[in-house]
PDB file of C-alpha atoms in Angstrom:
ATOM      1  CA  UNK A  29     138.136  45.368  61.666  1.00 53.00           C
ATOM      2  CA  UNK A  30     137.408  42.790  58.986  1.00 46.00           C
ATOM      3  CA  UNK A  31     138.450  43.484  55.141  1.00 45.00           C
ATOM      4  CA  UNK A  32     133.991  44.316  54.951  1.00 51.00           C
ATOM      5  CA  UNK A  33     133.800  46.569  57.340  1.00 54.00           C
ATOM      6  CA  UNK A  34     137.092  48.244  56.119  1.00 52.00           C
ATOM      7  CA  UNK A  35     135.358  48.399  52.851  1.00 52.00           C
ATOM      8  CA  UNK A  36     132.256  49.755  54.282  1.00 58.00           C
ATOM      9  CA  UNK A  37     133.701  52.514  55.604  1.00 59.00           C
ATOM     10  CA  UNK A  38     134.799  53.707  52.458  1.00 58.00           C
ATOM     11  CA  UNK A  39     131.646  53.962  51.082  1.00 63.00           C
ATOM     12  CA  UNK A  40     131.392  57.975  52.327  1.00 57.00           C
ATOM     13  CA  UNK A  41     127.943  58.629  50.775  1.00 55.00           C
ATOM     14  CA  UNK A  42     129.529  62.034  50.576  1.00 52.00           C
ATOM     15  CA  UNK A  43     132.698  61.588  48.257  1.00 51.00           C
ATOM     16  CA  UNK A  44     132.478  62.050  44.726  1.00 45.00           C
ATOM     17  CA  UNK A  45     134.612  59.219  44.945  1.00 48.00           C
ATOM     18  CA  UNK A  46     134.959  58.725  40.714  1.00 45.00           C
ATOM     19  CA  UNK A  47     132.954  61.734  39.577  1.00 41.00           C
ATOM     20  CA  UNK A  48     136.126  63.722  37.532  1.00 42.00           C
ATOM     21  CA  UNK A  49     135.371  65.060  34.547  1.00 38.00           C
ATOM     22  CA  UNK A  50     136.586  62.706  31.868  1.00 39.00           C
ATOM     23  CA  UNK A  51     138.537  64.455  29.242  1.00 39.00           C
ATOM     24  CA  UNK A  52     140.932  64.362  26.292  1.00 36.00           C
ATOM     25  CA  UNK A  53     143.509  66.332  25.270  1.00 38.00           C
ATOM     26  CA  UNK A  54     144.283  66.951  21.491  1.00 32.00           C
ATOM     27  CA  UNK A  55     147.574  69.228  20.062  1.00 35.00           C
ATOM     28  CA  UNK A  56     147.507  70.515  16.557  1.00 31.00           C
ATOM     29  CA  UNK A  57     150.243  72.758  15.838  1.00 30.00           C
ATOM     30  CA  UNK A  58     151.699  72.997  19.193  1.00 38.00           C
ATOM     31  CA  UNK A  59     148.285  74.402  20.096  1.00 39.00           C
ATOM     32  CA  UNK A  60     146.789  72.859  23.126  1.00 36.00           C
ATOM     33  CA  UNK A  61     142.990  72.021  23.365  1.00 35.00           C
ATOM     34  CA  UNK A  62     140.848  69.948  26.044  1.00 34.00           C
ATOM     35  CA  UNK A  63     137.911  68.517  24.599  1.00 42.00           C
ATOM     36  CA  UNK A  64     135.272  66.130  26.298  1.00 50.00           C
ATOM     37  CA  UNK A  65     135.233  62.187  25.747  1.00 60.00           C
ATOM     38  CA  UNK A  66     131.580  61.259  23.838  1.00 79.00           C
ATOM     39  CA  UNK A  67     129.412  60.954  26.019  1.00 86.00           C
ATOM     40  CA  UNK A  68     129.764  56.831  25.926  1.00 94.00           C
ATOM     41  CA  UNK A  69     133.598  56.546  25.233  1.00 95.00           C
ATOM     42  CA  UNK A  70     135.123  53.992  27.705  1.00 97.00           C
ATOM     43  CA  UNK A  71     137.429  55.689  29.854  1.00 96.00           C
ATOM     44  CA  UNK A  72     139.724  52.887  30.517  1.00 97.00           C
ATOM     45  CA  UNK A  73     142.044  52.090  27.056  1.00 97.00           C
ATOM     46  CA  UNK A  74     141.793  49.074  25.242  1.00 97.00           C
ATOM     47  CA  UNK A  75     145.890  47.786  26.782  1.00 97.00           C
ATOM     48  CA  UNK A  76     143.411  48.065  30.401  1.00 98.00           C
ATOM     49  CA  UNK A  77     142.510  45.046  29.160  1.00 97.00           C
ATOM     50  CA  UNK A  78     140.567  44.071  32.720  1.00 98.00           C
ATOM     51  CA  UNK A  79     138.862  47.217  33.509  1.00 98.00           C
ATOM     52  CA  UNK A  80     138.091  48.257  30.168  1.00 98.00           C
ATOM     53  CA  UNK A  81     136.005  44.772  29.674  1.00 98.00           C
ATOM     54  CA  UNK A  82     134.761  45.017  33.329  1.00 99.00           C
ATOM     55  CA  UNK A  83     133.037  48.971  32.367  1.00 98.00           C
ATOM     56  CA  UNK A  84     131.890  47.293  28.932  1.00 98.00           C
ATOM     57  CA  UNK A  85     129.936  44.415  30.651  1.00 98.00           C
ATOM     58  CA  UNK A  86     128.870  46.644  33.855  1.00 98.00           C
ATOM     59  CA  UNK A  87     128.355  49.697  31.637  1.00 98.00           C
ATOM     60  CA  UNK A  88     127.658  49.306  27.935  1.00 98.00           C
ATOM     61  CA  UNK A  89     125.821  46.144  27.454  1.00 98.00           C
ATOM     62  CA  UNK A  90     123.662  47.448  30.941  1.00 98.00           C
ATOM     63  CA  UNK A  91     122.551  50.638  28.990  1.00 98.00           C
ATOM     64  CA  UNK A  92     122.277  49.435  26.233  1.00 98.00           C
ATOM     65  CA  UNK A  93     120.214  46.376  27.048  1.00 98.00           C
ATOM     66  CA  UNK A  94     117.889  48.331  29.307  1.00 98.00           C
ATOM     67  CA  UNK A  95     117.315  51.040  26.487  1.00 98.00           C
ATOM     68  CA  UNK A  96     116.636  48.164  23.847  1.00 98.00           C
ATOM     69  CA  UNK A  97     114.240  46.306  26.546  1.00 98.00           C
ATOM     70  CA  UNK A  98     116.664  43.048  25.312  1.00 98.00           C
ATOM     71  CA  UNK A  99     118.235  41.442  28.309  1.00 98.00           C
ATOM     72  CA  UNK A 100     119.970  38.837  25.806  1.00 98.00           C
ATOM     73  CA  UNK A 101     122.276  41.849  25.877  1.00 98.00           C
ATOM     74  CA  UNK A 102     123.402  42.021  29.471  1.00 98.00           C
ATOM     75  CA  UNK A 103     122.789  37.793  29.627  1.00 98.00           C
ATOM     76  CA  UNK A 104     125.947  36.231  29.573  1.00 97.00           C
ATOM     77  CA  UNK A 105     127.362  39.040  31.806  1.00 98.00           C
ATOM     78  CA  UNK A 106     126.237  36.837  34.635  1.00 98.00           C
ATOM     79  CA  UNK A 107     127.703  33.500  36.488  1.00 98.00           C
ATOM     80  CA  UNK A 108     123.951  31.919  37.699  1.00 97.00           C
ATOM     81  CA  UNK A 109     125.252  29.306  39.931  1.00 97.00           C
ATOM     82  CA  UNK A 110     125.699  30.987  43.238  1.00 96.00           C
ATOM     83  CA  UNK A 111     124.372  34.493  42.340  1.00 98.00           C
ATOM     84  CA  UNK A 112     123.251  37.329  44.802  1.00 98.00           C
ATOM     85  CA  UNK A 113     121.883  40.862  44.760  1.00 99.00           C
ATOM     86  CA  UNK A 114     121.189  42.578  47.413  1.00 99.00           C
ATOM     87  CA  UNK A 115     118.943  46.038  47.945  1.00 98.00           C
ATOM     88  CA  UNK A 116     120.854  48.349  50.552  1.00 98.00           C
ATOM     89  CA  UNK A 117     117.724  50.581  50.658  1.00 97.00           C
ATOM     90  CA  UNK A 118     119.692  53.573  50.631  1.00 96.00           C
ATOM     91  CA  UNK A 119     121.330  52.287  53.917  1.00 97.00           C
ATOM     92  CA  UNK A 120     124.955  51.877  54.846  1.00 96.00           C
ATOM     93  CA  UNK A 121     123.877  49.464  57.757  1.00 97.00           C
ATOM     94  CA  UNK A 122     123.773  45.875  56.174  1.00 97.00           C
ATOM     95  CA  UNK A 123     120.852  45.092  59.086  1.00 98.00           C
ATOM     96  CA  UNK A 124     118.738  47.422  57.111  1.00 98.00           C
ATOM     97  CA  UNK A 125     120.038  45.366  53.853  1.00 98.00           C
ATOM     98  CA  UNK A 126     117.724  42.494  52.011  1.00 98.00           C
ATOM     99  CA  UNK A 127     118.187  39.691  49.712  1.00 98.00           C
ATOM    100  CA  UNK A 128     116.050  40.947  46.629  1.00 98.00           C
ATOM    101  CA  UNK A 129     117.550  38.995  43.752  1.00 98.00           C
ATOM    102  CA  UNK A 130     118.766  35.306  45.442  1.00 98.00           C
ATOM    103  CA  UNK A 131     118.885  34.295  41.331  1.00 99.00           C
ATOM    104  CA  UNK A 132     119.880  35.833  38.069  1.00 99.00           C
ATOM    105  CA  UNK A 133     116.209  35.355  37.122  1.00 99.00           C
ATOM    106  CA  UNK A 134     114.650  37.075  39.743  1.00 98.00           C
ATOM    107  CA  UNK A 135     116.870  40.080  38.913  1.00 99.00           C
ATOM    108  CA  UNK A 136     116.537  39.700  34.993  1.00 99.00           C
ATOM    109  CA  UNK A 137     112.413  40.033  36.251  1.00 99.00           C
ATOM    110  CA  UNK A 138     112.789  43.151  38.055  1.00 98.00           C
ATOM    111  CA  UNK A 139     115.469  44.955  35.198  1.00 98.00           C
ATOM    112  CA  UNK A 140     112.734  43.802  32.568  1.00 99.00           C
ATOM    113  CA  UNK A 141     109.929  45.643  34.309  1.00 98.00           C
ATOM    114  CA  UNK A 142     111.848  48.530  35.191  1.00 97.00           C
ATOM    115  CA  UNK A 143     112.719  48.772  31.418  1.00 98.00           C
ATOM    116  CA  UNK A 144     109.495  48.640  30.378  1.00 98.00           C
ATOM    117  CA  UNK A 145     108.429  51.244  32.525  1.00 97.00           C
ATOM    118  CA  UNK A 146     111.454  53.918  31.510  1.00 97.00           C
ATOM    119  CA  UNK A 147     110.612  52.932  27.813  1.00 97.00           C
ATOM    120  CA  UNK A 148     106.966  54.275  28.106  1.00 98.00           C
ATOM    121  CA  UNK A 149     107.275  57.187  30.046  1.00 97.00           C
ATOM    122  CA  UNK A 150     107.826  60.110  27.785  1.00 97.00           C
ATOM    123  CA  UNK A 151     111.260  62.211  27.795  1.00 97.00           C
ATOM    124  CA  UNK A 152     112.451  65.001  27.036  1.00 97.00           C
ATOM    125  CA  UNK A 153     115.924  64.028  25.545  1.00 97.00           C
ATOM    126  CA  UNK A 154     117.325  60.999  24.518  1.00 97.00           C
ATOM    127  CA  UNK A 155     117.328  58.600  27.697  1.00 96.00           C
ATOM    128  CA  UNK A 156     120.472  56.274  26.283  1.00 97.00           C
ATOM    129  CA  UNK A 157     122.557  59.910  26.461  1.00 97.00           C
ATOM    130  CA  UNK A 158     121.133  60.467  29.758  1.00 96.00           C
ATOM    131  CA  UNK A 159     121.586  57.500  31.041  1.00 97.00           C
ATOM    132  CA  UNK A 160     125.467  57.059  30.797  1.00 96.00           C
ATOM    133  CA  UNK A 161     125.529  60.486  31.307  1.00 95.00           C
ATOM    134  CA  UNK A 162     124.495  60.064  35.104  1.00 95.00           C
ATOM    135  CA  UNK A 163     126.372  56.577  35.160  1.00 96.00           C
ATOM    136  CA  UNK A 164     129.732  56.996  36.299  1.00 96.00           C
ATOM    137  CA  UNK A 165     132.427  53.552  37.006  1.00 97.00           C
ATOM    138  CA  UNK A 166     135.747  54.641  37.454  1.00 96.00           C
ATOM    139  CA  UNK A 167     136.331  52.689  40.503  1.00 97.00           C
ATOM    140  CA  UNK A 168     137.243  49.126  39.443  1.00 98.00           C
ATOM    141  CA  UNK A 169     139.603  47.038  41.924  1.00 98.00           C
ATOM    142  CA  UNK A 170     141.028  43.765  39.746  1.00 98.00           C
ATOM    143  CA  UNK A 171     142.544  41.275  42.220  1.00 98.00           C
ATOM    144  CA  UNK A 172     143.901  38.260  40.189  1.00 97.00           C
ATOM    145  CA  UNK A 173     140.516  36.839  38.794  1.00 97.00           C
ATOM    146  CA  UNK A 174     137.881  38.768  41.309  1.00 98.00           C
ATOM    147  CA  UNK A 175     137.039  42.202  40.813  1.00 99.00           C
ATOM    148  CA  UNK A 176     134.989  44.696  42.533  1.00 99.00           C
ATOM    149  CA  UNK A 177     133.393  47.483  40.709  1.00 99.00           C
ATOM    150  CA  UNK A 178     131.735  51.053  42.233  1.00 98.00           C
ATOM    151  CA  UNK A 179     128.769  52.219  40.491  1.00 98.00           C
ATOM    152  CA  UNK A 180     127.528  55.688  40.917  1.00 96.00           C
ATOM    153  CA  UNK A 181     124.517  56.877  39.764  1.00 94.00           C
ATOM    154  CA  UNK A 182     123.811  60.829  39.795  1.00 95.00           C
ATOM    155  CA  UNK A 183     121.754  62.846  37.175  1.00 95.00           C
ATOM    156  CA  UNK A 184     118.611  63.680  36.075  1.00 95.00           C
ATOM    157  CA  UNK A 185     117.187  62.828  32.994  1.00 96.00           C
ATOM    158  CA  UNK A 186     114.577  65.593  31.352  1.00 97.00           C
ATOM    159  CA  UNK A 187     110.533  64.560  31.352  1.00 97.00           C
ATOM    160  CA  UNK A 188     108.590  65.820  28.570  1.00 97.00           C
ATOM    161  CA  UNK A 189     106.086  67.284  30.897  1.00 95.00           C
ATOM    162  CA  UNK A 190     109.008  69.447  32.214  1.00 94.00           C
ATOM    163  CA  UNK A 191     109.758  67.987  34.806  1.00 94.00           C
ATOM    164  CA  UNK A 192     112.869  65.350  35.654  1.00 96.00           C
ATOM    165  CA  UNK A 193     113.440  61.962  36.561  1.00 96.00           C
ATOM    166  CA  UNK A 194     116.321  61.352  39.172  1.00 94.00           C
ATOM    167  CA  UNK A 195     118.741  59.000  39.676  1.00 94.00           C
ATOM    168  CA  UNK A 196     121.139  58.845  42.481  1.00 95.00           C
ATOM    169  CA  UNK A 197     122.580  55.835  44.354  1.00 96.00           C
ATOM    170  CA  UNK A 198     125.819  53.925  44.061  1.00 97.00           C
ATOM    171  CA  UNK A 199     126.325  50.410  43.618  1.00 98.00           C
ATOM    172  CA  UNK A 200     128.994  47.871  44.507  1.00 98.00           C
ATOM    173  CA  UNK A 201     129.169  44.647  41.763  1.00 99.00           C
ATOM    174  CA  UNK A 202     131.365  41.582  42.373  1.00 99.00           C
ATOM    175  CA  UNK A 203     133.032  39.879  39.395  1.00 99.00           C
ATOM    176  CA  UNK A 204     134.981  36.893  38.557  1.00 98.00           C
ATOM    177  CA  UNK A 205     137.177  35.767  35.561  1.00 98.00           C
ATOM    178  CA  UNK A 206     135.468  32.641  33.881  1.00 96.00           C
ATOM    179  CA  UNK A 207     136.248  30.963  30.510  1.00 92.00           C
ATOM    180  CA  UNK A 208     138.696  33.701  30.128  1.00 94.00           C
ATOM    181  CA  UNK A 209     135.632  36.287  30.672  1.00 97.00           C
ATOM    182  CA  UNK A 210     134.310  38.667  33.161  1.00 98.00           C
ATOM    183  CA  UNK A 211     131.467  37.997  35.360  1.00 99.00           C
ATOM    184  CA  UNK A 212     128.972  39.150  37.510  1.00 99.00           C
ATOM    185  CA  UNK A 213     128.696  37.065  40.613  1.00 99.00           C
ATOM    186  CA  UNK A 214     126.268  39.780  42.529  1.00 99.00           C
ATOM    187  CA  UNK A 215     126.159  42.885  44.163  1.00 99.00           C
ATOM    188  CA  UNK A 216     124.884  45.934  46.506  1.00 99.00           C
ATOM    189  CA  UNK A 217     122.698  47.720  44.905  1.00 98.00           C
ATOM    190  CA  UNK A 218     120.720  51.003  46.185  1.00 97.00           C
ATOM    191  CA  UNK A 219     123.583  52.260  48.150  1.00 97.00           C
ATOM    192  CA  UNK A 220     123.408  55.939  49.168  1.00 96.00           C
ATOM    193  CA  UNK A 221     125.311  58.555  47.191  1.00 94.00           C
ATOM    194  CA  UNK A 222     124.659  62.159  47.920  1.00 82.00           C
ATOM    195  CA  UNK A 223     127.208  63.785  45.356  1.00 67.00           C
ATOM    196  CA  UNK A 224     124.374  66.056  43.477  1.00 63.00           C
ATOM    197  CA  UNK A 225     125.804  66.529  39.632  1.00 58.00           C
ATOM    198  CA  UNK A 226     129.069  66.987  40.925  1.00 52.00           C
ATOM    199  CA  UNK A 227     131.028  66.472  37.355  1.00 49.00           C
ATOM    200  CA  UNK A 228     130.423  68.568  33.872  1.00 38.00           C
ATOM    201  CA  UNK A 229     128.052  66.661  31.529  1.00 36.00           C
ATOM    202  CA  UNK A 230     129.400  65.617  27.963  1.00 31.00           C
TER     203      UNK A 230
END
């Protein structure tokens, strides 16, 4: 079995995998307390020096780009020469898999337009909450100066009309240490995940 197919396999679309509740605890007075993270606290500590800046670049700027409609935001997250993204369509079988970004530009296009799109629909509750809310990356492998990170995406973010807008699907990102910074090189995207709101919502 090749180290691929070995890491195939342990993409159960079933596990959790890095769902857990995040939380805190605080004493005062010998009195013990749990209390939830905010809702867009980085779980990894600042001394996690390679992780924490891996979820800042895969999670923060992401959100926070997409929300904005600014991709200058998420930008230098990338390395452009030799870039690949690739749509799973919900399929574990890479035959089923296709090349949908071959460039940085052609996935900058399609983020762009899919911002645009979630900033005019109406919701019913602020979508940058929501939206790290159902985003969950605990699952960040650091191997000298290439990284993998696990992506999982499983919520549903409140319509005005009532109704809800899902999200659910997992995806795996490669990275690479360059200039003494963190970047994307591609990923798998669209990957099955069938956890349904498995952890407690901050």
């Amino acid at each position: 079995m090749t180290p691929w197919q070995a890491f195939l396999n342990s993409l159960d679309p079933s596990d959790p995998g890095d769902t857990g509740t995040r939380r805190v605890n605080f004493s005062f007075f010998n009195d013990q307390r749990t209390e939830l993270m905010a809702y867009d606290t980085n779980p990894f500590a600042p001394s996690d020096q390679e992780r924490h800046a891996i979820w800042e670049m895969l999670v923060r700027k992401d959100v926070d780009g997409f929300v904005n409609e600014d991709w200058s935001i998420f930008a230098n997250s990338f390395k452009y020469d030799g870039f690949c993204g690739l749509d799973a369509k919900a399929s574990l079988d890479p035959a089923d898999w296709e090349v949908r970004f071959p460039t940085v530009e052609t996935y900058r296009d399609a983020w762009l337009c899919d911002a645009r799109r979630a900033a005019a629909t109406e919701y019913g509750e602020d979508r940058r909450k929501a939206l790290f809310r159902a985003t969950n990356m605990l699952d960040i492998r650091v191997e000298g100066h290439t990284a993998t990170a696990r992506k999982t995406f499983d919520d549903a973010i409140a319509l005005a009309d009532g109704g809800s807008q899902r999200l659910n699907w997992q995806s795996v990102f490669f990275c690479t240490m360059e200039d003494h910074a963190w970047k994307i090189t591609g990923f798998v995207g669209y990957l099955p995940f069938q956890q349904t709101f498995g952890r407690e919502s901050g």
